[in-house]
Short mmCIF file of C-alpha atoms in Angstrom, two decimals:
data_model
loop_
_atom_site.label_atom_id
_atom_site.label_comp_id
_atom_site.label_asym_id
_atom_site.label_seq_id
_atom_site.Cartn_x
_atom_site.Cartn_y
_atom_site.Cartn_z
CA MET A 1 -27.08 44.47 12.14
CA THR A 2 -26.00 42.19 15.04
CA ASP A 3 -27.62 38.57 14.65
CA ASP A 4 -30.07 36.21 13.33
CA LEU A 5 -32.84 37.68 15.26
CA ASP A 6 -32.52 41.18 15.07
CA ARG A 7 -32.84 40.56 11.20
CA LEU A 8 -35.68 38.41 12.06
CA LEU A 9 -37.49 40.89 14.59
CA SER A 10 -36.81 43.72 12.03
CA ALA A 11 -38.21 41.68 9.20
CA ALA A 12 -41.40 40.63 11.63
CA ALA A 13 -41.73 44.45 12.47
CA ASP A 14 -42.03 45.23 8.88
CA GLY A 15 -44.30 41.86 7.52
CA GLU A 16 -40.88 40.82 5.30
CA LEU A 17 -40.29 37.17 6.82
CA SER A 18 -40.02 34.55 4.15
CA GLU A 19 -41.57 31.10 5.42
CA HIS A 20 -38.11 30.25 5.99
CA ASP A 21 -37.60 33.23 8.19
CA ARG A 22 -40.78 32.38 10.20
CA LEU A 23 -39.28 28.85 10.80
CA HIS A 24 -35.82 30.43 12.07
CA LEU A 25 -37.74 32.55 14.16
CA ALA A 26 -39.95 29.86 16.24
CA VAL A 27 -36.95 28.06 16.60
CA LEU A 28 -34.97 30.83 18.06
CA LEU A 29 -38.31 31.90 20.39
CA ARG A 30 -38.70 28.13 21.78
CA ASP A 31 -35.40 27.43 22.94
CA ASP A 32 -34.54 30.87 24.21
CA PRO A 33 -36.14 32.99 27.06
CA ALA A 34 -34.19 35.86 26.25
CA ALA A 35 -35.08 35.88 22.74
CA ARG A 36 -38.90 35.63 23.83
CA ASP A 37 -38.30 38.64 26.10
CA ARG A 38 -36.43 40.46 23.44
CA TYR A 39 -38.94 39.78 20.71
CA ALA A 40 -41.94 40.60 23.18
CA GLU A 41 -40.07 44.15 23.70
CA TYR A 42 -39.72 44.68 20.02
CA MET A 43 -43.00 43.61 18.75
CA LEU A 44 -44.42 46.06 21.63
CA LEU A 45 -43.04 48.93 20.50
CA ASP A 46 -43.83 48.39 16.75
CA ALA A 47 -47.63 47.59 17.97
CA LEU A 48 -47.39 51.01 19.61
CA LEU A 49 -45.48 52.73 17.34
CA ARG A 50 -48.35 51.69 14.76
CA TRP A 51 -50.94 52.58 16.97
CA GLU A 52 -49.32 56.42 17.71
CA LYS A 53 -48.66 57.16 13.77
CA PRO A 54 -45.68 60.14 14.76
CA ALA A 55 -45.80 62.73 12.35
CA ALA A 56 -42.84 64.29 10.68
CA PRO A 57 -40.94 66.85 12.52
CA ALA A 58 -43.12 69.94 12.61
CA ALA A 59 -40.74 72.69 10.77
CA GLU A 60 -40.11 70.85 8.13
CA PRO A 61 -43.03 68.41 7.52
CA ALA A 62 -42.50 65.37 4.83
CA PRO A 63 -43.64 65.48 1.41
CA ARG A 64 -46.63 62.84 0.99
CA ARG A 65 -47.69 61.52 -2.39
CA HIS A 66 -51.70 62.31 -1.62
CA VAL A 67 -53.09 65.79 -2.78
CA LEU A 68 -54.41 66.09 0.72
CA ARG A 69 -51.46 68.63 2.08
CA VAL A 70 -50.37 69.57 -1.77
CA ALA A 71 -52.37 72.65 -2.24
CA GLY A 72 -55.17 74.46 -1.75
CA TRP A 73 -54.59 75.24 2.22
CA ALA A 74 -55.37 78.89 1.95
CA VAL A 75 -59.21 78.19 0.15
CA ALA A 76 -61.10 79.61 2.43
CA ALA A 77 -64.15 78.00 3.60
CA GLY A 78 -66.55 80.73 1.70
CA LEU A 79 -65.54 79.46 -1.28
CA LEU A 80 -66.77 76.34 -0.86
CA VAL A 81 -70.54 77.37 -1.43
CA GLY A 82 -71.47 75.81 -4.66
CA VAL A 83 -68.94 73.04 -4.21
CA GLY A 84 -71.76 69.88 -3.81
CA ALA A 85 -72.89 66.43 -4.94
CA VAL A 86 -73.58 67.69 -8.59
CA THR A 87 -70.67 69.02 -9.74
CA LEU A 88 -68.42 65.55 -7.97
CA LEU A 89 -71.29 63.40 -10.19
CA ALA A 90 -70.69 65.39 -13.34
CA ILE A 91 -69.49 63.15 -16.09
CA PRO A 92 -65.25 63.83 -16.65
CA GLY A 93 -64.52 65.36 -19.96
CA ARG A 94 -61.34 65.36 -21.78
CA GLU A 95 -59.31 66.33 -19.39
CA VAL A 96 -59.99 63.04 -16.94
CA LEU A 97 -56.52 62.31 -15.03
CA ALA A 98 -56.20 58.43 -13.76
CA LYS A 99 -56.73 58.90 -9.74
CA PRO A 100 -57.04 55.77 -8.16
CA ASP A 101 -56.67 57.01 -5.02
CA VAL A 102 -59.07 60.15 -4.61
CA VAL A 103 -60.91 57.48 -2.90
CA ASP A 104 -58.28 56.78 -0.40
CA ASP A 105 -57.70 60.88 -0.10
CA LEU A 106 -60.85 61.26 0.75
CA ALA A 107 -61.31 58.77 3.74
CA ASP A 108 -57.93 60.09 5.00
CA TRP A 109 -59.96 63.08 4.81
CA ASN A 110 -62.76 62.32 6.43
CA LEU A 111 -60.56 60.93 9.36
CA ALA A 112 -58.60 63.50 9.74
CA ILE A 113 -61.96 65.62 10.19
CA ALA A 114 -63.04 63.20 12.31
CA ASP A 115 -60.10 63.44 15.09
CA ALA A 116 -60.12 67.24 14.72
CA PRO A 117 -59.88 68.81 18.36
CA THR A 118 -62.40 71.31 18.20
CA ALA A 119 -65.60 71.93 16.00
CA ALA A 120 -63.63 74.84 14.82
CA ASP A 121 -60.40 72.70 13.63
CA ARG A 122 -63.15 70.05 11.71
CA GLY A 123 -64.47 73.03 9.98
CA ALA A 124 -60.77 74.48 8.87
CA ARG A 125 -59.73 70.86 7.76
CA PHE A 126 -63.00 70.51 5.59
CA GLY A 127 -61.98 73.95 4.35
CA GLU A 128 -58.58 73.44 3.64
CA GLN A 129 -59.82 70.46 1.32
CA ALA A 130 -62.68 70.80 0.51
CA ARG A 131 -61.87 72.54 -2.93
CA PRO A 132 -58.57 70.68 -4.38
CA LEU A 133 -60.39 67.38 -3.52
CA SER A 134 -63.64 67.87 -5.10
CA ASP A 135 -61.64 69.02 -8.08
CA ALA A 136 -59.54 65.84 -8.16
CA LEU A 137 -62.72 64.13 -7.90
CA ALA A 138 -64.45 65.68 -10.72
CA ARG A 139 -61.43 64.46 -12.99
CA ALA A 140 -60.68 61.34 -11.60
CA ASP A 141 -61.49 58.44 -14.09
CA LEU A 142 -63.67 56.41 -12.13
CA SER A 143 -66.34 53.56 -12.27
CA ALA A 144 -69.78 54.39 -10.95
CA ASP A 145 -69.79 52.69 -8.03
CA ASP A 146 -66.76 54.27 -7.43
CA ARG A 147 -67.85 57.60 -7.84
CA ARG A 148 -70.89 56.81 -5.35
CA LEU A 149 -68.97 56.33 -2.82
CA ALA A 150 -66.39 59.07 -3.26
CA VAL A 151 -69.35 60.91 -3.33
CA ALA A 152 -71.15 59.78 -0.44
CA LEU A 153 -66.96 60.05 1.59
CA PHE A 154 -67.00 64.37 0.78
CA GLU A 155 -70.91 64.52 1.79
CA ASN A 156 -69.65 62.76 4.99
CA ALA A 157 -66.72 64.82 5.41
CA ARG A 158 -68.87 67.72 5.13
CA ALA A 159 -71.66 66.69 7.85
CA LEU A 160 -68.41 65.72 10.28
CA SER A 161 -67.34 69.07 9.46
CA ALA A 162 -70.96 70.51 10.90
CA GLY A 163 -70.66 67.35 13.66
CA ASP A 164 -70.64 69.24 16.96
CA HIS A 165 -70.44 65.92 19.42
CA PRO A 166 -68.67 63.17 19.64
CA LEU A 167 -71.88 61.14 19.44
CA VAL A 168 -72.57 62.37 16.20
CA VAL A 169 -68.78 61.70 14.24
CA ALA A 170 -69.56 58.38 15.77
CA GLU A 171 -72.30 58.02 13.82
CA LEU A 172 -71.05 59.70 10.64
CA LEU A 173 -67.91 57.01 10.77
CA ASP A 174 -70.05 54.10 11.58
CA GLU A 175 -72.40 54.37 9.09
CA MET A 176 -69.71 55.41 6.51
CA SER A 177 -67.92 52.19 7.85
CA GLY A 178 -70.70 50.35 6.92
CA ARG A 179 -70.76 51.76 3.06
CA LEU A 180 -67.22 50.91 3.13
CA LEU A 181 -67.24 47.38 3.35
CA ASP A 182 -70.34 47.33 1.18
CA TRP A 183 -67.68 48.56 -1.55
CA ALA A 184 -64.74 46.41 -0.66
CA ALA A 185 -67.02 43.47 -0.80
CA ALA A 186 -68.34 43.80 -4.28
CA HIS A 187 -65.23 45.73 -5.50
CA PRO A 188 -63.69 43.53 -8.88
CA ASP A 189 -60.41 44.66 -8.22
CA ALA A 190 -58.63 42.86 -4.92
CA LYS A 191 -56.16 45.86 -4.25
CA ARG A 192 -58.91 47.96 -4.10
CA ALA A 193 -61.09 46.04 -2.10
CA ALA A 194 -58.64 45.40 0.24
CA ALA A 195 -57.59 48.95 0.33
CA GLY A 196 -61.45 49.13 1.55
CA GLU A 197 -60.87 46.79 4.04
CA ARG A 198 -58.54 49.00 5.94
CA HIS A 199 -60.38 52.06 5.45
CA TYR A 200 -63.76 50.53 6.71
CA LEU A 201 -61.63 48.98 9.80
CA ARG A 202 -59.66 52.89 10.63
CA PHE A 203 -63.59 54.40 10.34
CA VAL A 204 -64.68 51.78 12.86
CA GLU A 205 -61.95 52.40 15.14
CA GLY A 206 -62.42 56.08 14.88
CA SER A 207 -66.24 55.61 15.45
CA MET A 208 -65.43 53.76 18.37
CA GLY A 209 -62.58 55.98 20.17
CA HIS A 210 -65.58 58.63 19.95
CA VAL A 211 -68.32 56.20 21.31
CA HIS A 212 -65.78 56.20 23.88
CA LYS A 213 -65.37 60.01 24.42
CA VAL A 214 -68.96 59.88 24.69
CA LEU A 215 -68.98 57.26 27.77
CA ALA A 216 -65.86 58.96 29.50
CA GLY A 217 -67.66 62.15 28.85
CA PRO A 218 -70.55 64.39 30.85
CA PRO A 219 -73.12 62.64 32.19
CA ASP A 220 -75.72 62.73 29.61
CA GLU A 221 -77.88 58.89 29.87
CA GLY A 222 -79.45 59.18 26.81
CA LYS A 223 -76.83 60.14 24.74
CA LYS A 224 -74.47 56.92 26.29
CA LYS A 225 -77.21 54.68 25.60
CA GLN A 226 -77.18 56.00 22.08
CA ALA A 227 -73.47 55.63 22.07
CA ALA A 228 -74.04 51.80 23.29
CA LYS A 229 -75.98 51.60 20.19
CA VAL A 230 -73.38 52.77 17.65
CA ALA A 231 -70.98 50.24 19.52
CA GLU A 232 -73.73 47.48 19.05
CA ARG A 233 -74.01 47.99 15.37
CA VAL A 234 -70.39 48.03 14.80
CA ALA A 235 -70.16 44.60 16.92
CA GLU A 236 -73.07 43.47 14.41
CA ARG A 237 -71.27 44.43 11.49
CA ALA A 238 -67.92 43.11 12.28
CA GLU A 239 -69.73 39.92 13.33
CA ALA A 240 -71.55 39.30 9.74
CA ARG A 241 -67.97 40.24 8.18
CA ALA A 242 -66.56 37.30 10.04
CA ALA A 243 -69.13 35.37 8.87
CA LYS A 244 -69.00 36.33 5.51
CA LYS A 245 -65.10 35.64 5.48
CA GLU A 246 -66.01 32.38 7.11
CA ALA A 247 -67.98 31.49 4.60
CA ALA A 248 -66.18 32.38 1.58
CA ARG A 249 -63.14 29.74 2.94
CA GLY A 250 -65.21 27.52 3.13
CA GLU A 251 -66.57 27.81 -0.15
CA LYS A 252 -62.93 27.87 -1.52
CA LYS A 253 -61.54 24.43 0.26
CA VAL A 254 -64.81 23.03 -1.31
CA GLY A 255 -63.55 24.46 -4.90
CA LYS A 256 -59.94 22.72 -4.14
CA MET B 1 -81.52 49.69 39.33
CA ASP B 2 -78.86 49.18 36.31
CA GLY B 3 -80.94 48.19 33.32
CA PRO B 4 -79.67 46.27 30.38
CA ASP B 5 -78.74 49.87 28.52
CA ASP B 6 -76.68 50.78 31.51
CA ASP B 7 -74.58 47.33 31.35
CA ALA B 8 -74.39 47.69 27.72
CA GLU B 9 -72.61 51.26 28.55
CA ALA B 10 -70.49 49.86 30.93
CA THR B 11 -69.44 46.59 28.46
CA VAL B 12 -68.40 49.09 25.66
CA ALA B 13 -66.87 51.50 28.33
CA ARG B 14 -64.41 48.68 29.12
CA ILE B 15 -63.88 47.50 25.82
CA THR B 16 -63.13 50.65 24.03
CA ALA B 17 -60.70 51.60 26.58
CA ALA B 18 -58.60 48.04 26.46
CA GLN B 19 -58.49 48.41 22.74
CA ARG B 20 -54.84 50.12 23.03
CA PRO B 21 -53.57 47.20 25.14
CA LEU B 22 -55.60 44.47 23.28
CA ALA B 23 -54.17 45.60 20.37
CA ALA B 24 -50.86 45.77 21.17
CA TYR B 25 -51.53 42.26 22.97
CA VAL B 26 -53.00 40.86 19.62
CA ARG B 27 -50.15 41.97 17.28
CA THR B 28 -47.59 40.80 19.44
CA LEU B 29 -48.30 37.31 19.27
CA VAL B 30 -49.60 36.90 15.81
CA ALA B 31 -48.00 39.91 13.63
CA PRO B 32 -45.30 37.09 12.56
CA TRP B 33 -47.74 34.27 10.43
CA GLY B 34 -51.15 35.49 10.93
CA ASN B 35 -53.46 38.45 10.68
CA PRO B 36 -53.75 40.86 14.26
CA ASP B 37 -56.84 42.84 12.74
CA ASP B 38 -59.18 40.16 12.09
CA VAL B 39 -58.33 38.46 15.62
CA LEU B 40 -58.63 41.41 17.36
CA GLN B 41 -62.54 42.13 15.92
CA GLU B 42 -62.88 38.55 16.85
CA VAL B 43 -61.60 39.17 19.84
CA ASN B 44 -64.15 42.59 20.56
CA LEU B 45 -66.64 40.47 19.14
CA VAL B 46 -66.60 37.70 21.93
CA LEU B 47 -65.51 40.15 24.64
CA TRP B 48 -69.44 42.02 23.02
CA ARG B 49 -70.93 38.22 23.81
CA LYS B 50 -69.38 37.11 27.06
CA ALA B 51 -69.36 40.64 28.96
CA ALA B 52 -71.82 39.34 31.31
CA GLU B 53 -69.44 36.48 31.98
CA PHE B 54 -67.06 39.11 33.27
CA ASP B 55 -67.43 38.69 36.91
CA GLY B 56 -66.24 42.33 37.96
CA ARG B 57 -63.60 40.41 39.74
CA GLY B 58 -59.86 41.42 38.80
CA GLU B 59 -58.20 43.26 35.87
CA PHE B 60 -60.90 43.39 33.08
CA LEU B 61 -57.96 43.78 31.04
CA THR B 62 -56.81 40.88 32.35
CA TRP B 63 -59.80 38.82 31.50
CA ALA B 64 -59.50 40.07 28.04
CA CYS B 65 -56.64 39.00 27.57
CA ARG B 66 -57.25 35.77 28.57
CA VAL B 67 -59.97 35.72 25.91
CA ALA B 68 -57.79 37.12 23.50
CA TYR B 69 -55.27 34.35 23.47
CA LEU B 70 -57.78 32.07 23.13
CA GLN B 71 -58.56 33.69 19.83
CA VAL B 72 -55.54 33.58 18.76
CA LEU B 73 -55.24 30.11 19.15
CA ALA B 74 -58.70 29.28 17.44
CA HIS B 75 -56.77 31.58 14.38
CA ARG B 76 -53.75 30.07 14.21
CA LYS B 77 -56.04 26.71 14.18
CA LYS B 78 -57.88 27.90 11.37
CA LEU B 79 -54.72 29.07 9.50
CA ARG B 80 -53.26 25.73 10.15
CA ARG B 81 -56.06 24.27 7.92
CA ASP B 82 -54.03 25.82 4.40
CA ARG B 83 -50.53 25.82 5.66
CA THR B 84 -47.59 25.15 8.13
CA VAL B 85 -47.77 27.81 11.01
CA PRO B 86 -44.38 27.53 12.80
CA PHE B 87 -45.19 29.22 15.65
CA ASP B 88 -46.78 26.30 18.03
CA ASP B 89 -49.13 26.25 21.10
CA ALA B 90 -45.75 26.37 23.36
CA ILE B 91 -44.91 29.22 21.83
CA LEU B 92 -47.83 31.07 22.25
CA ALA B 93 -47.69 29.87 25.95
CA ASP B 94 -44.94 31.12 26.76
CA LEU B 95 -44.76 34.68 25.10
CA ALA B 96 -48.55 35.11 26.22
CA GLY B 97 -48.36 35.45 29.79
CA PRO B 98 -45.47 38.09 29.65
CA VAL B 99 -46.88 40.15 27.15
CA ALA B 100 -49.54 40.24 28.86
CA GLU B 101 -47.91 42.09 31.51
CA LYS B 102 -46.39 44.61 29.38
CA VAL B 103 -49.85 45.63 27.63
CA ALA B 104 -50.94 46.10 31.17
CA GLU B 105 -48.44 48.96 31.36
CA VAL B 106 -49.28 50.39 28.07
CA ASP B 107 -49.95 53.68 29.00
CA ASP B 108 -46.81 54.22 30.73
CA ARG B 109 -45.00 52.64 27.65
CA LEU B 110 -46.95 55.09 24.96
CA ASP B 111 -46.17 58.33 27.34
CA ALA B 112 -42.34 57.52 27.25
CA LEU B 113 -42.67 56.41 23.93
CA ARG B 114 -43.91 59.55 22.90
CA ARG B 115 -40.79 61.49 25.48
CA CYS B 116 -38.17 59.10 23.19
CA LEU B 117 -39.39 59.79 20.05
CA GLY B 118 -39.09 63.77 20.81
CA THR B 119 -35.10 62.69 21.09
CA LEU B 120 -35.03 61.48 17.70
CA SER B 121 -33.07 63.65 15.10
CA PRO B 122 -35.09 65.24 12.02
CA ASP B 123 -34.50 62.97 9.49
CA ALA B 124 -35.22 59.95 12.15
CA ARG B 125 -38.32 60.96 12.92
CA ARG B 126 -39.21 61.62 9.21
CA LEU B 127 -38.53 57.47 8.46
CA VAL B 128 -40.48 56.58 11.33
CA ALA B 129 -43.69 58.93 10.28
CA ALA B 130 -43.25 57.67 6.78
CA ARG B 131 -43.09 54.24 7.67
CA TYR B 132 -45.55 54.05 9.88
CA ALA B 133 -48.34 56.44 8.57
CA ASP B 134 -51.15 54.77 7.24
CA GLY B 135 -50.27 52.44 4.47
CA GLY B 136 -46.73 53.27 5.22
CA SER B 137 -43.94 50.28 4.47
CA VAL B 138 -40.52 50.17 4.35
CA GLY B 139 -40.83 50.88 0.56
CA ALA B 140 -43.00 53.85 0.54
CA ALA B 141 -40.60 55.42 3.18
CA ALA B 142 -37.48 54.47 1.40
CA ALA B 143 -38.89 56.06 -1.82
CA GLU B 144 -39.91 59.19 0.49
CA ALA B 145 -36.58 59.28 1.67
CA GLY B 146 -34.74 58.51 -1.98
CA ARG B 147 -33.29 55.96 -0.01
CA THR B 148 -32.68 51.98 -0.82
CA PRO B 149 -34.97 49.94 1.11
CA GLU B 150 -32.18 48.01 2.89
CA SER B 151 -30.57 51.37 3.97
CA VAL B 152 -34.28 52.22 5.08
CA ARG B 153 -34.59 48.93 6.61
CA VAL B 154 -31.11 48.80 9.05
CA SER B 155 -31.99 52.44 10.12
CA LEU B 156 -35.78 51.87 10.71
CA HIS B 157 -34.01 48.70 12.96
CA ARG B 158 -31.07 50.75 14.67
CA ILE B 159 -33.81 53.52 15.71
CA ARG B 160 -36.60 51.29 17.50
CA LYS B 161 -33.80 49.94 19.65
CA ALA B 162 -32.65 53.54 20.03
CA LEU B 163 -36.35 53.66 21.33
CA LEU B 164 -36.40 50.75 22.94
CA ASN B 165 -33.74 51.29 25.25
CA CYS B 166 -34.60 54.86 25.60
CA VAL B 167 -38.28 53.48 26.60
CA ARG B 168 -36.51 51.23 28.98
CA LYS B 169 -34.59 54.03 30.66
CA ARG B 170 -37.33 55.58 31.24
CA LEU B 171 -39.75 53.14 32.55
CA SER B 172 -37.06 51.70 35.13
CA GLY B 173 -36.88 55.87 36.57
CA GLY B 174 -33.20 56.28 34.91
CA VAL B 175 -34.30 59.37 32.81
CA PRO B 176 -35.94 61.80 34.18
#
């Protein structure tokens, strides 16, 4: 890398600044307008890449560690008849496999279905992954709370695949964001709780994106009013979350 | 006559339309020292509560960036209770104006970026995809590429610089 600022910009974008790096970066930015401009341009590019989430080249897709794209592309939707909550709630037998990220996969799947451009695509995305994910869920070694959430995510995916209007998608994502937040708040494992919070934020983003679609879409006063209500619920939940975080900070300080 | 529901709709429409530039604005100011996701949520709450104060004159985004800037300062104040935050008010003040101007043209930048991504080699595209996927990191991108994190760090920086040059050229009309 050509200079200190280059190294610091790279570390800042990748979330890898040390305490010393932060101080160093602050000194460079305080004294040098050109450094501030380079910083602003670089971090803005990083922000846009985060927003865009560029796809790997289509001809040779990158391998993913998740089960989502590993198998089952050819499973026809017809095979899914009978795969439901009863199967998913079954107590795992001796072939139990530890699969802590099945909840993550289910959350990704929900969002992929919600993002599909047409109702037919939503159905196809559901059909492609329903069988492998239901199998993974049945085998996964999950706590009762994790399993309940996973089943809810599976059923939500099914509902999303049948959603025929952005408002329906917005409402389904909003409702699930609330469940994810509750799950994260009660989870004993800090890493899984953090994952739940991340999923919550992504579901909120998805829900608000569909609210915007309704508002920018054809004139339909009833649906637009309902979309505004969804946004209101999102805001209320976020406000409650912020208040809880603040209270927790207060308790932590008192405990010190 | 417009009722409360109409106002709510207009507010939601404005706030949702501003999400991309606001996210970029907050991340650029906060990422090295704080939590941009938390700040963006707080910004949205404040925008929602104070929407009635927007008088309709000027750009909503300009007003929203001012609101966001105050939330960035509040976030810094909160963090300072527990630790040192080297990004002080003076640095943030110097950054805030230029960053707000840049995010106002974020749609043009994103359009240019999409075109520039198309000029990358397949390996570079794969690296960027792995780094910026949900939950992605330098470590995850390195594992996927079968390379060391340090070499991936260097590659990603080179790719970002190349993208930045390409975006600048496109924005200045240097590339058709």
